[in-house]
Coordinates of N, CA and C in Angstrom, one line a residue:
M1450 N 25.8 -110.7 76.0 CA 25.0 -109.5 75.8 C 24.8 -108.8 77.1
Y1451 N 24.5 -109.5 78.1 CA 24.3 -108.9 79.4 C 25.6 -108.2 79.9
K1452 N 26.7 -108.8 79.6 CA 28.0 -108.2 80.0 C 28.2 -106.9 79.3
S1453 N 27.9 -106.8 78.0 CA 28.0 -105.6 77.2 C 27.1 -104.5 77.7
L1454 N 25.9 -104.9 78.1 CA 25.0 -103.9 78.6 C 25.4 -103.4 80.0
L1455 N 26.0 -104.3 80.8 CA 26.4 -103.9 82.1 C 27.6 -103.0 82.0
L1456 N 28.5 -103.3 81.0 CA 29.7 -102.4 80.8 C 29.3 -101.0 80.3
S1457 N 28.2 -101.0 79.5 CA 27.8 -99.7 79.0 C 27.2 -98.8 80.1
V1458 N 26.4 -99.5 80.9 CA 25.8 -98.7 82.0 C 26.9 -98.2 83.0
L1459 N 27.9 -99.1 83.3 CA 29.0 -98.7 84.2 C 29.8 -97.5 83.6
F1460 N 30.0 -97.6 82.2 CA 30.8 -96.5 81.6 C 30.0 -95.2 81.6
L1461 N 28.7 -95.2 81.4 CA 27.9 -94.0 81.5 C 27.9 -93.4 82.9
F1462 N 27.9 -94.3 83.9 CA 27.9 -93.9 85.3 C 29.2 -93.2 85.7
V1463 N 30.3 -93.8 85.2 CA 31.6 -93.3 85.5 C 31.8 -91.9 84.8
T1464 N 31.3 -91.8 83.6 CA 31.4 -90.6 82.8 C 30.6 -89.4 83.5
A1465 N 29.4 -89.8 83.9 CA 28.5 -88.8 84.6 C 29.2 -88.4 85.9
L1466 N 29.8 -89.3 86.6 CA 30.4 -89.0 87.9 C 31.6 -88.1 87.7
A1467 N 32.4 -88.3 86.6 CA 33.6 -87.5 86.3 C 33.2 -86.1 86.0
R1468 N 32.0 -85.9 85.2 CA 31.6 -84.6 84.8 C 31.0 -83.8 86.1
A1469 N 30.5 -84.6 86.9 CA 30.0 -83.9 88.1 C 31.1 -83.3 89.0
Q1470 N 32.3 -83.9 89.0 CA 33.4 -83.4 89.8 C 34.2 -82.3 89.2
E1471 N 33.9 -82.0 87.9 CA 34.6 -80.9 87.2 C 34.2 -79.5 87.8
T1472 N 35.1 -78.6 87.9 CA 34.8 -77.2 88.4 C 34.1 -76.5 87.4
P1473 N 32.9 -76.0 87.7 CA 32.2 -75.2 86.6 C 32.9 -73.9 86.4
V1474 N 33.0 -73.5 85.1 CA 33.6 -72.3 84.7 C 32.5 -71.2 84.7
V1475 N 32.8 -70.1 85.4 CA 31.9 -69.0 85.5 C 32.4 -67.9 84.7
K1476 N 31.5 -67.4 83.8 CA 31.9 -66.3 82.9 C 32.0 -65.1 83.7
K1477 N 32.9 -64.2 83.3 CA 33.2 -62.9 84.0 C 31.9 -62.0 84.0
D1478 N 31.2 -62.1 82.9 CA 30.0 -61.2 82.9 C 28.9 -61.7 83.8
T1479 N 29.0 -62.9 84.3 CA 28.0 -63.5 85.1 C 28.3 -63.3 86.6
L1480 N 29.6 -62.8 86.9 CA 30.0 -62.5 88.3 C 29.2 -61.3 88.8
V1481 N 28.7 -61.5 90.0 CA 28.0 -60.4 90.7 C 29.0 -59.8 91.7
I1482 N 29.3 -58.6 91.4 CA 30.3 -57.8 92.3 C 29.4 -57.1 93.3
K1483 N 29.7 -57.4 94.5 CA 29.0 -56.8 95.6 C 29.6 -55.3 95.8
A1484 N 28.7 -54.4 95.7 CA 29.1 -53.0 95.9 C 29.4 -52.7 97.3
K1485 N 30.5 -52.0 97.5 CA 30.9 -51.6 98.8 C 29.9 -50.7 99.4
P1486 N 29.6 -50.9 100.7 CA 28.6 -50.0 101.3 C 29.2 -48.5 101.3
V1487 N 28.3 -47.7 100.8 CA 28.7 -46.3 100.8 C 28.6 -45.7 102.2
V1488 N 29.8 -45.2 102.6 CA 29.8 -44.6 104.0 C 29.6 -43.1 103.8
E1489 N 28.6 -42.7 104.4 CA 28.3 -41.3 104.3 C 29.3 -40.5 105.2
P1490 N 29.8 -39.4 104.6 CA 30.8 -38.6 105.4 C 30.1 -38.0 106.6
V1491 N 30.9 -38.1 107.7 CA 30.3 -37.5 108.9 C 30.2 -36.0 108.8
R1492 N 29.1 -35.6 109.0 CA 28.9 -34.1 108.9 C 29.5 -33.4 110.1
A1493 N 30.3 -32.4 109.8 CA 31.0 -31.7 110.8 C 29.9 -31.0 111.7
Q1494 N 30.0 -31.2 112.9 CA 29.1 -30.6 113.9 C 29.4 -29.1 113.9
K1495 N 28.4 -28.3 113.9 CA 28.6 -26.9 114.0 C 29.1 -26.5 115.4
V1496 N 30.1 -25.8 115.4 CA 30.7 -25.4 116.7 C 30.4 -23.9 116.9
D1497 N 29.9 -23.6 118.0 CA 29.5 -22.3 118.3 C 30.8 -21.5 118.6
T1498 N 31.2 -20.7 117.5 CA 32.4 -20.0 117.7 C 32.2 -18.6 118.3
I1499 N 31.0 -18.3 118.6 CA 30.7 -17.0 119.3 C 30.9 -17.2 120.7
K1500 N 31.9 -16.6 121.3 CA 32.2 -16.8 122.7 C 31.4 -15.7 123.5
K1501 N 31.0 -16.2 124.6 CA 30.3 -15.2 125.5 C 31.2 -14.2 126.0
P1502 N 30.8 -12.9 126.0 CA 31.7 -11.9 126.5 C 32.1 -12.2 128.0
A1503 N 33.4 -12.0 128.3 CA 33.9 -12.2 129.7 C 33.4 -11.1 130.5
Y1504 N 33.3 -11.4 131.8 CA 32.9 -10.3 132.8 C 34.0 -9.3 132.9
V1505 N 33.6 -8.1 132.8 CA 34.6 -6.9 132.9 C 34.2 -6.2 134.2
N1506 N 35.2 -6.1 135.0 CA 35.0 -5.4 136.3 C 35.4 -3.9 136.0
L1507 N 34.3 -3.1 135.8 CA 34.6 -1.7 135.5 C 35.1 -1.0 136.7
G1508 N 34.8 -1.4 137.9 CA 35.3 -0.7 139.1 C 36.8 -0.9 139.2
K1509 N 37.3 -2.1 138.9 CA 38.7 -2.4 139.0 C 39.5 -1.6 138.0
I1510 N 38.9 -1.5 136.8 CA 39.6 -0.7 135.7 C 39.7 0.8 136.1
A1511 N 38.5 1.3 136.5 CA 38.5 2.7 136.9 C 39.4 3.0 138.1
G1512 N 39.5 2.0 139.0 CA 40.3 2.2 140.2 C 41.8 2.3 139.8
R1513 N 42.2 1.4 138.9 CA 43.6 1.5 138.4 C 43.9 2.8 137.7
R1514 N 43.0 3.2 136.9 CA 43.2 4.4 136.1 C 43.3 5.6 137.1
A1515 N 42.4 5.7 138.1 CA 42.4 6.8 139.0 C 43.7 6.8 139.9
A1516 N 44.2 5.6 140.3 CA 45.4 5.5 141.0 C 46.6 6.0 140.2
L1517 N 46.7 5.5 139.0 CA 47.8 6.0 138.1 C 47.7 7.5 137.9
S1518 N 46.5 8.0 137.7 CA 46.4 9.5 137.5 C 46.9 10.2 138.7
S1519 N 46.5 9.7 139.9 CA 46.9 10.4 141.1 C 48.4 10.3 141.4
L1520 N 49.0 9.2 140.9 CA 50.4 9.0 141.0 C 51.2 10.1 140.2
M1521 N 50.6 10.3 139.0 CA 51.2 11.3 138.1 C 51.0 12.7 138.6
L1522 N 49.8 13.0 139.1 CA 49.5 14.4 139.6 C 48.5 14.2 140.7
P1523 N 48.8 14.6 141.9 CA 47.9 14.5 143.0 C 46.6 15.3 142.7
G1524 N 45.4 14.6 143.0 CA 44.1 15.2 142.7 C 43.6 14.9 141.3
L1525 N 44.4 14.4 140.4 CA 43.9 14.1 139.0 C 43.0 12.9 139.0
G1526 N 43.3 11.9 139.9 CA 42.5 10.7 139.9 C 41.1 11.1 140.4
Q1527 N 41.0 12.0 141.4 CA 39.6 12.4 141.9 C 38.9 13.1 140.9
I1528 N 39.5 13.9 140.1 CA 38.8 14.7 139.0 C 38.4 13.7 137.9
R1529 N 39.2 12.7 137.6 CA 38.8 11.7 136.5 C 37.6 10.8 137.0
N1530 N 37.4 10.7 138.3 CA 36.3 9.9 138.8 C 35.0 10.7 138.6
G1531 N 35.0 11.9 138.3 CA 33.8 12.7 138.1 C 33.9 14.0 138.9
V1532 N 33.5 15.1 138.2 CA 33.6 16.4 138.9 C 32.3 16.6 139.7
T1533 N 32.5 16.5 141.0 CA 31.4 16.8 141.9 C 31.9 17.8 143.0
V1534 N 31.0 18.4 143.8 CA 31.4 19.3 144.8 C 32.2 18.6 145.9
Y1535 N 31.8 17.3 146.2 CA 32.5 16.5 147.2 C 34.0 16.3 146.7
R1536 N 34.1 15.9 145.5 CA 35.5 15.6 145.0 C 36.3 16.8 144.9
L1537 N 35.7 17.9 144.4 CA 36.5 19.2 144.4 C 36.9 19.6 145.8
A1538 N 36.1 19.4 146.8 CA 36.4 19.7 148.1 C 37.6 18.9 148.6
K1539 N 37.7 17.6 148.2 CA 38.8 16.8 148.6 C 40.1 17.2 147.9
V1540 N 40.0 17.6 146.6 CA 41.2 18.1 146.0 C 41.7 19.4 146.6
A1541 N 40.7 20.3 146.9 CA 41.1 21.6 147.6 C 41.7 21.3 148.9
G1542 N 41.2 20.3 149.7 CA 41.8 20.0 151.0 C 43.2 19.4 150.8
L1543 N 43.4 18.6 149.7 CA 44.7 18.0 149.5 C 45.7 19.1 149.2
Y1544 N 45.4 20.1 148.3 CA 46.4 21.1 148.0 C 46.6 22.1 149.2
T1545 N 45.5 22.2 150.0 CA 45.7 23.1 151.2 C 46.7 22.5 152.1
G1546 N 46.6 21.1 152.3 CA 47.6 20.4 153.1 C 49.0 20.5 152.6
I1547 N 49.1 20.4 151.3 CA 50.4 20.5 150.6 C 51.0 21.9 150.8
T1548 N 50.1 22.9 150.7 CA 50.6 24.3 150.9 C 51.1 24.5 152.3
L1549 N 50.3 24.1 153.3 CA 50.7 24.3 154.7 C 52.0 23.5 155.0
L1550 N 52.1 22.3 154.5 CA 53.4 21.6 154.8 C 54.6 22.3 154.1
T1551 N 54.4 22.9 153.0 CA 55.4 23.6 152.3 C 55.9 24.8 153.1
I1552 N 54.9 25.6 153.5 CA 55.2 26.8 154.3 C 55.9 26.4 155.6
S1553 N 55.5 25.3 156.3 CA 56.1 24.9 157.5 C 57.5 24.4 157.2
F1554 N 57.7 23.7 156.1 CA 59.1 23.2 155.8 C 60.0 24.4 155.5
I1555 N 59.6 25.4 154.8 CA 60.4 26.5 154.5 C 60.8 27.3 155.8
D1556 N 59.8 27.4 156.7 CA 60.0 28.1 158.0 C 61.0 27.3 158.9
N1557 N 60.9 26.0 159.0 CA 61.8 25.2 159.8 C 63.2 25.2 159.1
S1558 N 63.2 25.2 157.8 CA 64.6 25.2 157.2 C 65.3 26.5 157.5
K1559 N 64.6 27.7 157.5 CA 65.2 28.9 157.8 C 65.7 29.0 159.2
N1560 N 64.9 28.5 160.1 CA 65.3 28.5 161.6 C 66.5 27.5 161.8
Y1561 N 66.4 26.4 161.1 CA 67.5 25.4 161.3 C 68.8 26.1 160.8
K1562 N 68.8 26.7 159.7 CA 70.0 27.4 159.1 C 70.5 28.5 160.1
L1563 N 69.5 29.2 160.6 CA 69.8 30.4 161.5 C 70.6 29.9 162.8
F1564 N 70.1 28.8 163.4 CA 70.8 28.3 164.6 C 72.0 27.6 164.3
Y1565 N 72.0 26.9 163.1 CA 73.3 26.2 162.7 C 74.4 27.2 162.4
D1566 N 74.1 28.3 161.7 CA 75.1 29.3 161.4 C 75.6 30.0 162.7
E1567 N 74.7 30.2 163.7 CA 75.1 30.8 164.9 C 76.1 29.9 165.7
I1568 N 75.8 28.6 165.7 CA 76.7 27.7 166.4 C 78.1 27.7 165.8
I1569 N 78.1 27.7 164.4 CA 79.4 27.7 163.7 C 80.1 29.0 164.0
Y1570 N 79.4 30.1 164.0 CA 80.0 31.4 164.3 C 80.7 31.5 165.7
R1571 N 79.9 31.1 166.7 CA 80.5 31.1 168.0 C 81.7 30.2 168.2
R1572 N 81.7 29.1 167.6 CA 82.8 28.2 167.7 C 84.0 28.7 167.0
A1573 N 83.8 29.5 165.9 CA 84.9 30.0 165.2 C 85.4 31.3 165.8
N1574 N 84.6 32.0 166.7 CA 85.0 33.3 167.3 C 85.1 33.2 168.8
N1575 N 85.5 32.1 169.4 CA 85.7 32.0 170.8 C 84.4 32.3 171.6
N1576 N 83.3 31.7 171.1 CA 82.0 31.8 171.8 C 81.5 33.3 171.8
E1577 N 81.9 34.0 170.8 CA 81.4 35.4 170.7 C 80.1 35.4 170.0
K1578 N 79.1 36.1 170.4 CA 77.8 36.1 169.8 C 77.7 37.1 168.6
S1579 N 77.0 36.7 167.6 CA 76.9 37.6 166.4 C 75.9 38.7 166.7
A1580 N 76.1 39.8 166.1 CA 75.3 41.0 166.4 C 73.8 40.9 165.9
D1581 N 73.7 40.2 164.7 CA 72.3 40.2 164.1 C 71.5 38.9 164.5
F1582 N 72.0 38.1 165.5 CA 71.3 36.9 165.9 C 70.2 37.4 166.9
P1583 N 68.9 37.0 166.7 CA 67.8 37.5 167.5 C 67.8 36.9 168.9
Y1584 N 68.5 35.7 169.1 CA 68.4 35.0 170.4 C 69.8 35.0 171.0
N1585 N 70.3 36.1 171.3 CA 71.7 36.2 171.9 C 71.7 35.7 173.4
N1586 N 70.6 35.6 174.0 CA 70.6 35.2 175.4 C 70.7 33.6 175.6
M1587 N 70.7 32.9 174.4 CA 70.8 31.4 174.5 C 72.2 31.0 174.5
D1588 N 72.6 30.0 175.2 CA 73.9 29.4 175.2 C 74.0 28.4 174.1
E1589 N 75.2 27.8 174.0 CA 75.4 26.9 172.9 C 74.6 25.6 173.0
A1590 N 74.3 25.1 174.2 CA 73.5 23.9 174.4 C 72.1 24.2 174.0
G1591 N 71.6 25.4 174.3 CA 70.2 25.7 173.8 C 70.1 25.9 172.3
L1592 N 71.2 26.4 171.7 CA 71.2 26.5 170.2 C 71.2 25.1 169.6
I1593 N 72.0 24.2 170.2 CA 72.0 22.8 169.6 C 70.7 22.2 169.7
T1594 N 70.0 22.4 170.9 CA 68.7 21.8 171.1 C 67.7 22.3 170.1
A1595 N 67.7 23.6 169.9 CA 66.8 24.3 168.9 C 67.1 23.8 167.5
K1596 N 68.4 23.7 167.2 CA 68.8 23.2 165.8 C 68.2 21.8 165.6
D1597 N 68.4 20.9 166.5 CA 67.9 19.5 166.4 C 66.4 19.5 166.3
L1598 N 65.7 20.4 167.0 CA 64.3 20.4 166.9 C 63.8 20.8 165.5
F1599 N 64.4 21.8 165.0 CA 64.0 22.2 163.6 C 64.3 21.1 162.6
R1600 N 65.4 20.4 162.8 CA 65.8 19.3 161.9 C 64.8 18.2 162.0
R1601 N 64.3 17.8 163.2 CA 63.3 16.8 163.3 C 62.0 17.2 162.7
N1602 N 61.7 18.5 162.8 CA 60.4 19.0 162.2 C 60.5 18.9 160.7
K1603 N 61.6 19.2 160.1 CA 61.8 19.0 158.7 C 61.6 17.5 158.2
E1604 N 62.2 16.6 159.0 CA 62.0 15.2 158.7 C 60.5 14.8 158.8
V1605 N 59.8 15.3 159.8 CA 58.4 14.9 160.0 C 57.6 15.5 158.8
I1606 N 57.9 16.6 158.4 CA 57.2 17.2 157.2 C 57.4 16.4 156.0
I1607 N 58.7 15.9 155.8 CA 58.9 15.1 154.6 C 58.1 13.8 154.6
F1608 N 58.1 13.2 155.8 CA 57.2 12.0 155.9 C 55.7 12.3 155.8
S1609 N 55.3 13.5 156.2 CA 53.9 13.9 156.0 C 53.6 14.1 154.5
Y1610 N 54.6 14.6 153.7 CA 54.5 14.7 152.3 C 54.2 13.3 151.7
V1611 N 55.0 12.4 152.1 CA 54.9 11.0 151.5 C 53.5 10.4 151.9
G1612 N 53.1 10.6 153.2 CA 51.8 10.1 153.6 C 50.7 10.7 152.9
L1613 N 50.7 12.0 152.7 CA 49.6 12.7 152.0 C 49.5 12.3 150.6
Y1614 N 50.7 12.1 150.0 CA 50.7 11.6 148.6 C 50.1 10.2 148.4
L1615 N 50.5 9.3 149.3 CA 49.9 7.9 149.3 C 48.5 7.9 149.6
L1616 N 48.1 8.8 150.6 CA 46.6 8.9 150.9 C 45.8 9.4 149.7
N1617 N 46.4 10.3 149.0 CA 45.7 10.8 147.8 C 45.5 9.7 146.8
V1618 N 46.5 8.8 146.6 CA 46.4 7.7 145.6 C 45.3 6.6 146.1
V1619 N 45.4 6.3 147.4 CA 44.5 5.3 147.9 C 43.1 5.8 147.9
E1620 N 42.9 7.1 148.2 CA 41.5 7.6 148.2 C 40.9 7.7 146.8
A1621 N 41.7 8.0 145.8 CA 41.3 8.0 144.4 C 40.9 6.6 144.0
Y1622 N 41.6 5.6 144.4 CA 41.3 4.2 144.0 C 40.0 3.7 144.6
I1623 N 39.9 4.0 145.9 CA 38.7 3.6 146.6 C 37.4 4.3 146.1
D1624 N 37.6 5.6 145.8 CA 36.5 6.4 145.3 C 36.0 5.8 144.0
A1625 N 37.0 5.4 143.1 CA 36.6 4.8 141.8 C 35.9 3.5 142.0
R1626 N 36.4 2.7 142.9 CA 35.8 1.4 143.1 C 34.3 1.5 143.6
L1627 N 34.2 2.4 144.6 CA 32.8 2.6 145.2 C 31.9 3.2 144.2
K1628 N 32.4 3.9 143.1 CA 31.5 4.5 142.1 C 30.7 3.4 141.4
Y1629 N 31.3 2.2 141.2 CA 30.7 1.2 140.5 C 30.1 0.1 141.4
F1630 N 30.1 0.4 142.7 CA 29.6 -0.6 143.7 C 28.1 -0.4 143.8
N1631 N 27.3 -1.5 143.5 CA 25.9 -1.5 143.5 C 25.3 -1.8 144.9
V1632 N 24.6 -0.9 145.4 CA 24.0 -1.1 146.7 C 22.4 -1.1 146.6
D1633 N 21.9 -1.4 145.4 CA 20.5 -1.4 145.2 C 19.8 -2.5 146.0
D1634 N 20.5 -3.6 146.2 CA 19.9 -4.8 146.8 C 20.1 -4.8 148.4
M1635 N 20.7 -3.7 148.9 CA 21.0 -3.6 150.3 C 19.7 -3.1 151.0
G1636 N 19.4 -3.8 152.1 CA 18.2 -3.3 152.9 C 18.5 -3.3 154.3
M1637 N 17.7 -2.6 155.1 CA 17.9 -2.5 156.5 C 16.5 -2.5 157.2
K1638 N 16.5 -3.2 158.3 CA 15.2 -3.4 159.0 C 15.5 -3.1 160.5
I1639 N 14.6 -2.3 161.1 CA 14.7 -2.0 162.5 C 13.4 -2.5 163.2
S1640 N 13.6 -3.3 164.2 CA 12.5 -3.9 164.9 C 12.8 -4.0 166.4
P1641 N 11.7 -4.0 167.2 CA 11.9 -4.1 168.7 C 12.4 -5.5 169.0
G1642 N 13.1 -5.7 170.1 CA 13.6 -7.0 170.6 C 13.9 -7.0 172.0
L1643 N 14.2 -8.1 172.5 CA 14.5 -8.3 173.9 C 15.9 -8.8 174.1
I1644 N 16.6 -8.3 175.1 CA 18.0 -8.7 175.3 C 18.1 -9.4 176.7
N1645 N 18.6 -10.6 176.6 CA 18.8 -11.4 177.8 C 20.0 -11.0 178.5
T1646 N 19.9 -10.4 179.7 CA 21.0 -9.9 180.4 C 21.7 -10.9 181.3
D1647 N 20.9 -11.6 182.2 CA 21.5 -12.5 183.1 C 20.4 -13.4 183.7
T1648 N 20.9 -14.4 184.4 CA 19.9 -15.3 185.0 C 20.1 -15.1 186.5
M1649 N 19.0 -14.8 187.2 CA 19.1 -14.6 188.6 C 17.9 -15.3 189.3
Y1650 N 18.2 -16.1 190.3 CA 17.2 -16.9 191.1 C 16.3 -17.7 190.1
G1651 N 16.9 -18.3 189.1 CA 16.2 -19.1 188.2 C 15.3 -18.4 187.2
F1652 N 15.4 -17.1 187.2 CA 14.6 -16.3 186.2 C 15.6 -15.6 185.3
N1653 N 15.2 -15.4 184.0 CA 16.0 -14.7 183.0 C 15.5 -13.3 183.0
N1654 N 16.5 -12.4 183.2 CA 16.2 -11.0 183.2 C 16.4 -10.5 181.7
V1655 N 15.3 -9.9 181.2 CA 15.4 -9.4 179.8 C 15.2 -7.9 179.9
T1656 N 15.8 -7.3 178.9 CA 15.7 -5.8 178.7 C 15.3 -5.5 177.3
P1657 N 14.3 -4.6 177.2 CA 13.8 -4.2 175.8 C 14.9 -3.5 175.1
G1658 N 15.0 -3.8 173.8 CA 16.0 -3.1 172.9 C 15.5 -3.0 171.5
I1659 N 16.4 -2.6 170.7 CA 16.1 -2.4 169.2 C 17.0 -3.4 168.4
K1660 N 16.4 -4.1 167.5 CA 17.1 -5.0 166.7 C 17.3 -4.5 165.3
L1661 N 18.6 -4.4 164.8 CA 18.9 -3.9 163.5 C 19.4 -5.0 162.6
T1662 N 18.7 -5.2 161.5 CA 19.0 -6.3 160.5 C 19.4 -5.7 159.2
I1663 N 20.6 -6.0 158.7 CA 21.1 -5.5 157.4 C 21.1 -6.6 156.5
R1664 N 20.4 -6.4 155.3 CA 20.4 -7.5 154.3 C 21.2 -7.0 153.1
L1665 N 22.1 -7.9 152.6 CA 22.9 -7.5 151.4 C 22.4 -8.3 150.2

């Protein structure tokens, strides 16, 4: 009897142990699905698309415009910088110079041709002087010297034309730049001062003077 009871207890123990080792079946509806963390979209940062206006150098722009205008027509750049008495006087002086140079060029050209023709005439006619030449007392060497002088004068006048033309362009450019140059912050102060001239016998010789201070 005891053996039967012992076998029954052992059987129950083995059965319970076997059930304990079985994998429990989990129903699908009992599974807990972990929700994925919701990642919030990164908000686009606002970009300031409004750019600050770049610095515009009005003096540089006006200078280029005035220079180009004076290149096309002398004096036009000065007029485009603004009509004032001072600028009109500069334009009048410019055209006065052009007029004087033109008159001088015409005069030297006539004299050059006059002496050149006389030299050719004398060489073609055995050094015989022409009747209508006003300087018949001059020999051939003097005629050649005079001819070369008038030729050099013509060359100088041509270079003067170029110089006056370039001066007109440069002056119009500088005038336009100075038109936009601000001198409101410029100051000047005059005060008395002492000037150390030299050291003599251990003493410093000083001379009274005036001190000029310019503040920009």
